[in-house]
Amino acid sequence: MHSQVKTSIHAIGFRAAQRNQAPSGAISITEAGGRAVGTPVRLLARWRSVLRFRIGHSTVAPLDQLPDPAMFPDEFPVRQFGTGHFLGEVLGVAALKLFRQCGTDFPNDWSFDPIGQWLQSLACADATTDTGRLSVIHKVIDLGLSFPARLDVLNARLDQLTNADLHRMSMAAVQGAPVQPNVFEGLME
């Protein structure tokens, strides 16, 4: 009987892990390779704590106003295709908002260019979040080349976003939801 109960618990846990859910009463899900992983609830709490946006806080250095990817958990609370890309898009939109507010001094004088530093870090994009951020850059370049007059609309939409909006958007993204609101909606038509 004890082995039947043990087998049943393992089967329930396996099926729950396949559905990206924690079996009731589970503390952690163990993946192949024996690495313990937090439950989706714990992962969500970890993501909530690291996805902090401080755009516009004058006491914080510009790049520190965005969440620090070095602090991100190694996985998302859901296993859904596109989750990393969605988060990357939110981070890209947040970077646009940040760089719109802080601006740069070039090309007149030499200056520390936070946009260039950010782009350089994406030059060797290998993470899905990086491809999401790059897609935002692509959209801005495409918009600027195809419909430059619409950049004012994009800027107004970026100005409307608050740090709380960006946090809500990023939390939805790590749960597999596409980016909403889409600041590019209707601008490329």
C-alpha positions as YAML, in Angstrom:
chain: A
units: angstrom
residues:
- id: 1
  name: MET
  ca: [0.00, 0.00, 0.00]
- id: 2
  name: HIS
  ca: [2.80, 2.45, 0.89]
- id: 3
  name: SER
  ca: [4.40, 1.98, -2.55]
- id: 4
  name: GLN
  ca: [1.01, 2.53, -4.26]
- id: 5
  name: VAL
  ca: [0.54, 5.85, -2.42]
- id: 6
  name: LYS
  ca: [4.12, 6.89, -3.23]
- id: 7
  name: THR
  ca: [3.63, 6.01, -6.92]
- id: 8
  name: SER
  ca: [0.33, 7.90, -6.97]
- id: 9
  name: ILE
  ca: [1.90, 11.04, -5.47]
- id: 10
  name: HIS
  ca: [4.73, 10.94, -8.01]
- id: 11
  name: ALA
  ca: [2.27, 10.46, -10.88]
- id: 12
  name: ILE
  ca: [0.14, 13.40, -9.68]
- id: 13
  name: GLY
  ca: [3.25, 15.57, -9.36]
- id: 14
  name: PHE
  ca: [4.47, 14.56, -12.84]
- id: 15
  name: ARG
  ca: [1.11, 15.35, -14.45]
- id: 16
  name: ALA
  ca: [0.93, 18.69, -12.60]
- id: 17
  name: ALA
  ca: [4.45, 19.57, -13.74]
- id: 18
  name: GLN
  ca: [3.46, 18.81, -17.33]
- id: 19
  name: ARG
  ca: [0.57, 21.29, -16.94]
- id: 20
  name: ASN
  ca: [2.95, 23.85, -15.35]
- id: 21
  name: GLN
  ca: [1.12, 23.58, -12.05]
- id: 22
  name: ALA
  ca: [2.36, 22.61, -8.65]
- id: 23
  name: PRO
  ca: [0.65, 19.52, -7.26]
- id: 24
  name: SER
  ca: [-1.33, 20.40, -4.16]
- id: 25
  name: GLY
  ca: [0.91, 20.56, -1.13]
- id: 26
  name: ALA
  ca: [4.08, 20.50, -3.26]
- id: 27
  name: ILE
  ca: [7.08, 22.47, -2.11]
- id: 28
  name: SER
  ca: [9.05, 22.23, -5.33]
- id: 29
  name: ILE
  ca: [9.07, 20.59, -8.73]
- id: 30
  name: THR
  ca: [12.20, 18.67, -9.69]
- id: 31
  name: GLU
  ca: [13.25, 18.72, -13.33]
- id: 32
  name: ALA
  ca: [15.33, 16.14, -15.13]
- id: 33
  name: GLY
  ca: [18.88, 16.47, -13.92]
- id: 34
  name: GLY
  ca: [17.78, 16.72, -10.31]
- id: 35
  name: ARG
  ca: [17.78, 20.52, -10.08]
- id: 36
  name: ALA
  ca: [15.14, 21.71, -7.64]
- id: 37
  name: VAL
  ca: [12.94, 24.44, -9.02]
- id: 38
  name: GLY
  ca: [10.56, 26.70, -7.11]
- id: 39
  name: THR
  ca: [6.84, 26.25, -7.46]
- id: 40
  name: PRO
  ca: [5.12, 28.63, -9.88]
- id: 41
  name: VAL
  ca: [3.83, 30.65, -6.91]
- id: 42
  name: ARG
  ca: [7.33, 31.07, -5.48]
- id: 43
  name: LEU
  ca: [8.78, 31.88, -8.90]
- id: 44
  name: LEU
  ca: [6.10, 34.49, -9.42]
- id: 45
  name: ALA
  ca: [6.99, 36.07, -6.07]
- id: 46
  name: ARG
  ca: [10.68, 36.10, -7.04]
- id: 47
  name: TRP
  ca: [9.89, 37.72, -10.38]
- id: 48
  name: ARG
  ca: [7.66, 40.27, -8.64]
- id: 49
  name: SER
  ca: [10.55, 41.31, -6.41]
- id: 50
  name: VAL
  ca: [13.12, 41.75, -9.22]
- id: 51
  name: LEU
  ca: [10.95, 43.45, -11.84]
- id: 52
  name: ARG
  ca: [11.30, 46.92, -10.34]
- id: 53
  name: PHE
  ca: [11.16, 49.99, -12.51]
- id: 54
  name: ARG
  ca: [12.43, 53.33, -11.17]
- id: 55
  name: ILE
  ca: [12.21, 55.45, -14.29]
- id: 56
  name: GLY
  ca: [12.29, 59.14, -13.44]
- id: 57
  name: HIS
  ca: [13.90, 58.71, -10.01]
- id: 58
  name: SER
  ca: [16.65, 61.31, -10.13]
- id: 59
  name: THR
  ca: [18.62, 59.67, -7.32]
- id: 60
  name: VAL
  ca: [19.06, 56.45, -9.33]
- id: 61
  name: ALA
  ca: [21.58, 56.11, -12.20]
- id: 62
  name: PRO
  ca: [19.84, 55.74, -15.59]
- id: 63
  name: LEU
  ca: [20.53, 52.04, -16.25]
- id: 64
  name: ASP
  ca: [19.73, 51.20, -12.61]
- id: 65
  name: GLN
  ca: [16.21, 52.50, -13.21]
- id: 66
  name: LEU
  ca: [15.50, 49.30, -15.15]
- id: 67
  name: PRO
  ca: [15.32, 45.80, -13.63]
- id: 68
  name: ASP
  ca: [18.71, 44.08, -13.33]
- id: 69
  name: PRO
  ca: [18.71, 40.94, -15.52]
- id: 70
  name: ALA
  ca: [21.47, 39.45, -13.33]
- id: 71
  name: MET
  ca: [18.85, 39.16, -10.59]
- id: 72
  name: PHE
  ca: [16.26, 37.37, -12.75]
- id: 73
  name: PRO
  ca: [15.32, 33.82, -11.77]
- id: 74
  name: ASP
  ca: [16.57, 31.13, -14.15]
- id: 75
  name: GLU
  ca: [13.05, 30.24, -15.25]
- id: 76
  name: PHE
  ca: [9.55, 31.57, -15.63]
- id: 77
  name: PRO
  ca: [6.54, 30.49, -13.57]
- id: 78
  name: VAL
  ca: [4.99, 29.06, -16.75]
- id: 79
  name: ARG
  ca: [6.46, 26.99, -19.53]
- id: 80
  name: GLN
  ca: [4.88, 28.69, -22.48]
- id: 81
  name: PHE
  ca: [6.54, 29.49, -25.78]
- id: 82
  name: GLY
  ca: [7.22, 33.21, -26.12]
- id: 83
  name: THR
  ca: [7.32, 34.11, -22.42]
- id: 84
  name: GLY
  ca: [10.92, 35.34, -22.53]
- id: 85
  name: HIS
  ca: [10.24, 37.28, -25.71]
- id: 86
  name: PHE
  ca: [7.23, 38.99, -24.11]
- id: 87
  name: LEU
  ca: [9.33, 40.02, -21.11]
- id: 88
  name: GLY
  ca: [12.03, 41.29, -23.47]
- id: 89
  name: GLU
  ca: [9.46, 43.45, -25.25]
- id: 90
  name: VAL
  ca: [8.38, 45.03, -21.96]
- id: 91
  name: LEU
  ca: [12.03, 45.65, -21.04]
- id: 92
  name: GLY
  ca: [12.57, 47.19, -24.48]
- id: 93
  name: VAL
  ca: [9.59, 49.51, -24.06]
- id: 94
  name: ALA
  ca: [10.86, 50.45, -20.58]
- id: 95
  name: ALA
  ca: [14.29, 51.23, -22.05]
- id: 96
  name: LEU
  ca: [12.68, 53.44, -24.71]
- id: 97
  name: LYS
  ca: [10.81, 55.30, -21.99]
- id: 98
  name: LEU
  ca: [13.98, 55.66, -19.90]
- id: 99
  name: PHE
  ca: [16.13, 56.90, -22.78]
- id: 100
  name: ARG
  ca: [13.39, 59.27, -23.88]
- id: 101
  name: GLN
  ca: [13.46, 60.87, -20.41]
- id: 102
  name: CYS
  ca: [17.21, 60.94, -19.81]
- id: 103
  name: GLY
  ca: [18.31, 61.61, -23.40]
- id: 104
  name: THR
  ca: [21.93, 61.82, -24.48]
- id: 105
  name: ASP
  ca: [24.31, 64.64, -25.31]
- id: 106
  name: PHE
  ca: [25.81, 63.20, -28.50]
- id: 107
  name: PRO
  ca: [26.69, 63.91, -31.34]
- id: 108
  name: ASN
  ca: [27.86, 67.43, -30.39]
- id: 109
  name: ASP
  ca: [30.18, 66.37, -27.58]
- id: 110
  name: TRP
  ca: [31.59, 63.11, -26.32]
- id: 111
  name: SER
  ca: [29.40, 61.69, -23.59]
- id: 112
  name: PHE
  ca: [28.62, 58.44, -21.86]
- id: 113
  name: ASP
  ca: [25.93, 56.99, -24.07]
- id: 114
  name: PRO
  ca: [23.57, 54.68, -22.14]
- id: 115
  name: ILE
  ca: [21.71, 53.75, -25.33]
- id: 116
  name: GLY
  ca: [24.94, 52.65, -27.01]
- id: 117
  name: GLN
  ca: [25.91, 50.62, -23.96]
- id: 118
  name: TRP
  ca: [22.50, 48.95, -23.94]
- id: 119
  name: LEU
  ca: [22.71, 48.20, -27.68]
- id: 120
  name: GLN
  ca: [26.23, 46.85, -27.30]
- id: 121
  name: SER
  ca: [25.05, 44.42, -24.64]
- id: 122
  name: LEU
  ca: [22.47, 43.16, -27.13]
- id: 123
  name: ALA
  ca: [25.05, 42.64, -29.90]
- id: 124
  name: CYS
  ca: [25.56, 39.07, -28.76]
- id: 125
  name: ALA
  ca: [21.90, 38.35, -28.09]
- id: 126
  name: ASP
  ca: [21.44, 34.77, -27.05]
- id: 127
  name: ALA
  ca: [18.55, 34.96, -24.61]
- id: 128
  name: THR
  ca: [14.91, 35.17, -25.58]
- id: 129
  name: THR
  ca: [14.53, 38.36, -23.56]
- id: 130
  name: ASP
  ca: [17.27, 39.96, -25.68]
- id: 131
  name: THR
  ca: [15.47, 39.08, -28.91]
- id: 132
  name: GLY
  ca: [12.35, 40.67, -27.46]
- id: 133
  name: ARG
  ca: [14.25, 43.88, -26.70]
- id: 134
  name: LEU
  ca: [15.77, 43.82, -30.18]
- id: 135
  name: SER
  ca: [12.30, 43.50, -31.71]
- id: 136
  name: VAL
  ca: [11.34, 46.76, -30.01]
- id: 137
  name: ILE
  ca: [14.41, 48.47, -31.49]
- id: 138
  name: HIS
  ca: [13.44, 47.08, -34.90]
- id: 139
  name: LYS
  ca: [9.93, 48.49, -34.55]
- id: 140
  name: VAL
  ca: [11.24, 51.95, -33.63]
- id: 141
  name: ILE
  ca: [13.66, 52.00, -36.56]
- id: 142
  name: ASP
  ca: [10.95, 50.75, -38.93]
- id: 143
  name: LEU
  ca: [8.51, 53.35, -37.62]
- id: 144
  name: GLY
  ca: [11.09, 56.13, -37.90]
- id: 145
  name: LEU
  ca: [11.97, 55.20, -41.47]
- id: 146
  name: SER
  ca: [8.43, 54.49, -42.69]
- id: 147
  name: PHE
  ca: [6.26, 56.89, -40.69]
- id: 148
  name: PRO
  ca: [8.50, 59.44, -38.93]
- id: 149
  name: ALA
  ca: [5.57, 61.74, -38.10]
- id: 150
  name: ARG
  ca: [4.10, 58.95, -35.96]
- id: 151
  name: LEU
  ca: [7.08, 58.94, -33.60]
- id: 152
  name: ASP
  ca: [5.31, 61.71, -31.65]
- id: 153
  name: VAL
  ca: [2.41, 59.33, -31.00]
- id: 154
  name: LEU
  ca: [4.84, 56.66, -29.79]
- id: 155
  name: ASN
  ca: [6.53, 59.19, -27.50]
- id: 156
  name: ALA
  ca: [3.16, 60.25, -26.07]
- id: 157
  name: ARG
  ca: [2.29, 56.61, -25.38]
- id: 158
  name: LEU
  ca: [5.64, 56.05, -23.68]
- id: 159
  name: ASP
  ca: [5.09, 59.17, -21.57]
- id: 160
  name: GLN
  ca: [1.72, 57.78, -20.43]
- id: 161
  name: LEU
  ca: [3.27, 54.58, -19.03]
- id: 162
  name: THR
  ca: [4.07, 54.61, -15.32]
- id: 163
  name: ASN
  ca: [6.50, 52.42, -13.42]
- id: 164
  name: ALA
  ca: [3.46, 50.58, -12.03]
- id: 165
  name: ASP
  ca: [2.22, 49.97, -15.61]
- id: 166
  name: LEU
  ca: [5.61, 48.55, -16.59]
- id: 167
  name: HIS
  ca: [5.62, 46.30, -13.52]
- id: 168
  name: ARG
  ca: [2.12, 45.04, -14.32]
- id: 169
  name: MET
  ca: [3.07, 44.47, -17.97]
- id: 170
  name: SER
  ca: [6.25, 42.59, -17.04]
- id: 171
  name: MET
  ca: [4.45, 40.42, -14.49]
- id: 172
  name: ALA
  ca: [1.87, 39.50, -17.13]
- id: 173
  name: ALA
  ca: [4.70, 38.75, -19.57]
- id: 174
  name: VAL
  ca: [6.47, 36.30, -17.23]
- id: 175
  name: GLN
  ca: [3.14, 34.50, -17.00]
- id: 176
  name: GLY
  ca: [3.01, 34.12, -20.78]
- id: 177
  name: ALA
  ca: [0.75, 37.04, -21.71]
- id: 178
  name: PRO
  ca: [1.56, 39.20, -24.75]
- id: 179
  name: VAL
  ca: [2.52, 42.81, -24.03]
- id: 180
  name: GLN
  ca: [-0.47, 45.04, -23.32]
- id: 181
  name: PRO
  ca: [-0.83, 47.85, -23.99]
- id: 182
  name: ASN
  ca: [1.01, 47.58, -27.27]
- id: 183
  name: VAL
  ca: [2.57, 51.02, -27.68]
- id: 184
  name: PHE
  ca: [3.08, 50.33, -31.39]
- id: 185
  name: GLU
  ca: [-0.55, 49.41, -32.07]
- id: 186
  name: GLY
  ca: [-1.86, 51.09, -35.23]
- id: 187
  name: LEU
  ca: [1.37, 53.01, -35.88]
- id: 188
  name: MET
  ca: [2.75, 50.73, -38.60]
- id: 189
  name: GLU
  ca: [-0.39, 50.62, -40.76]
...
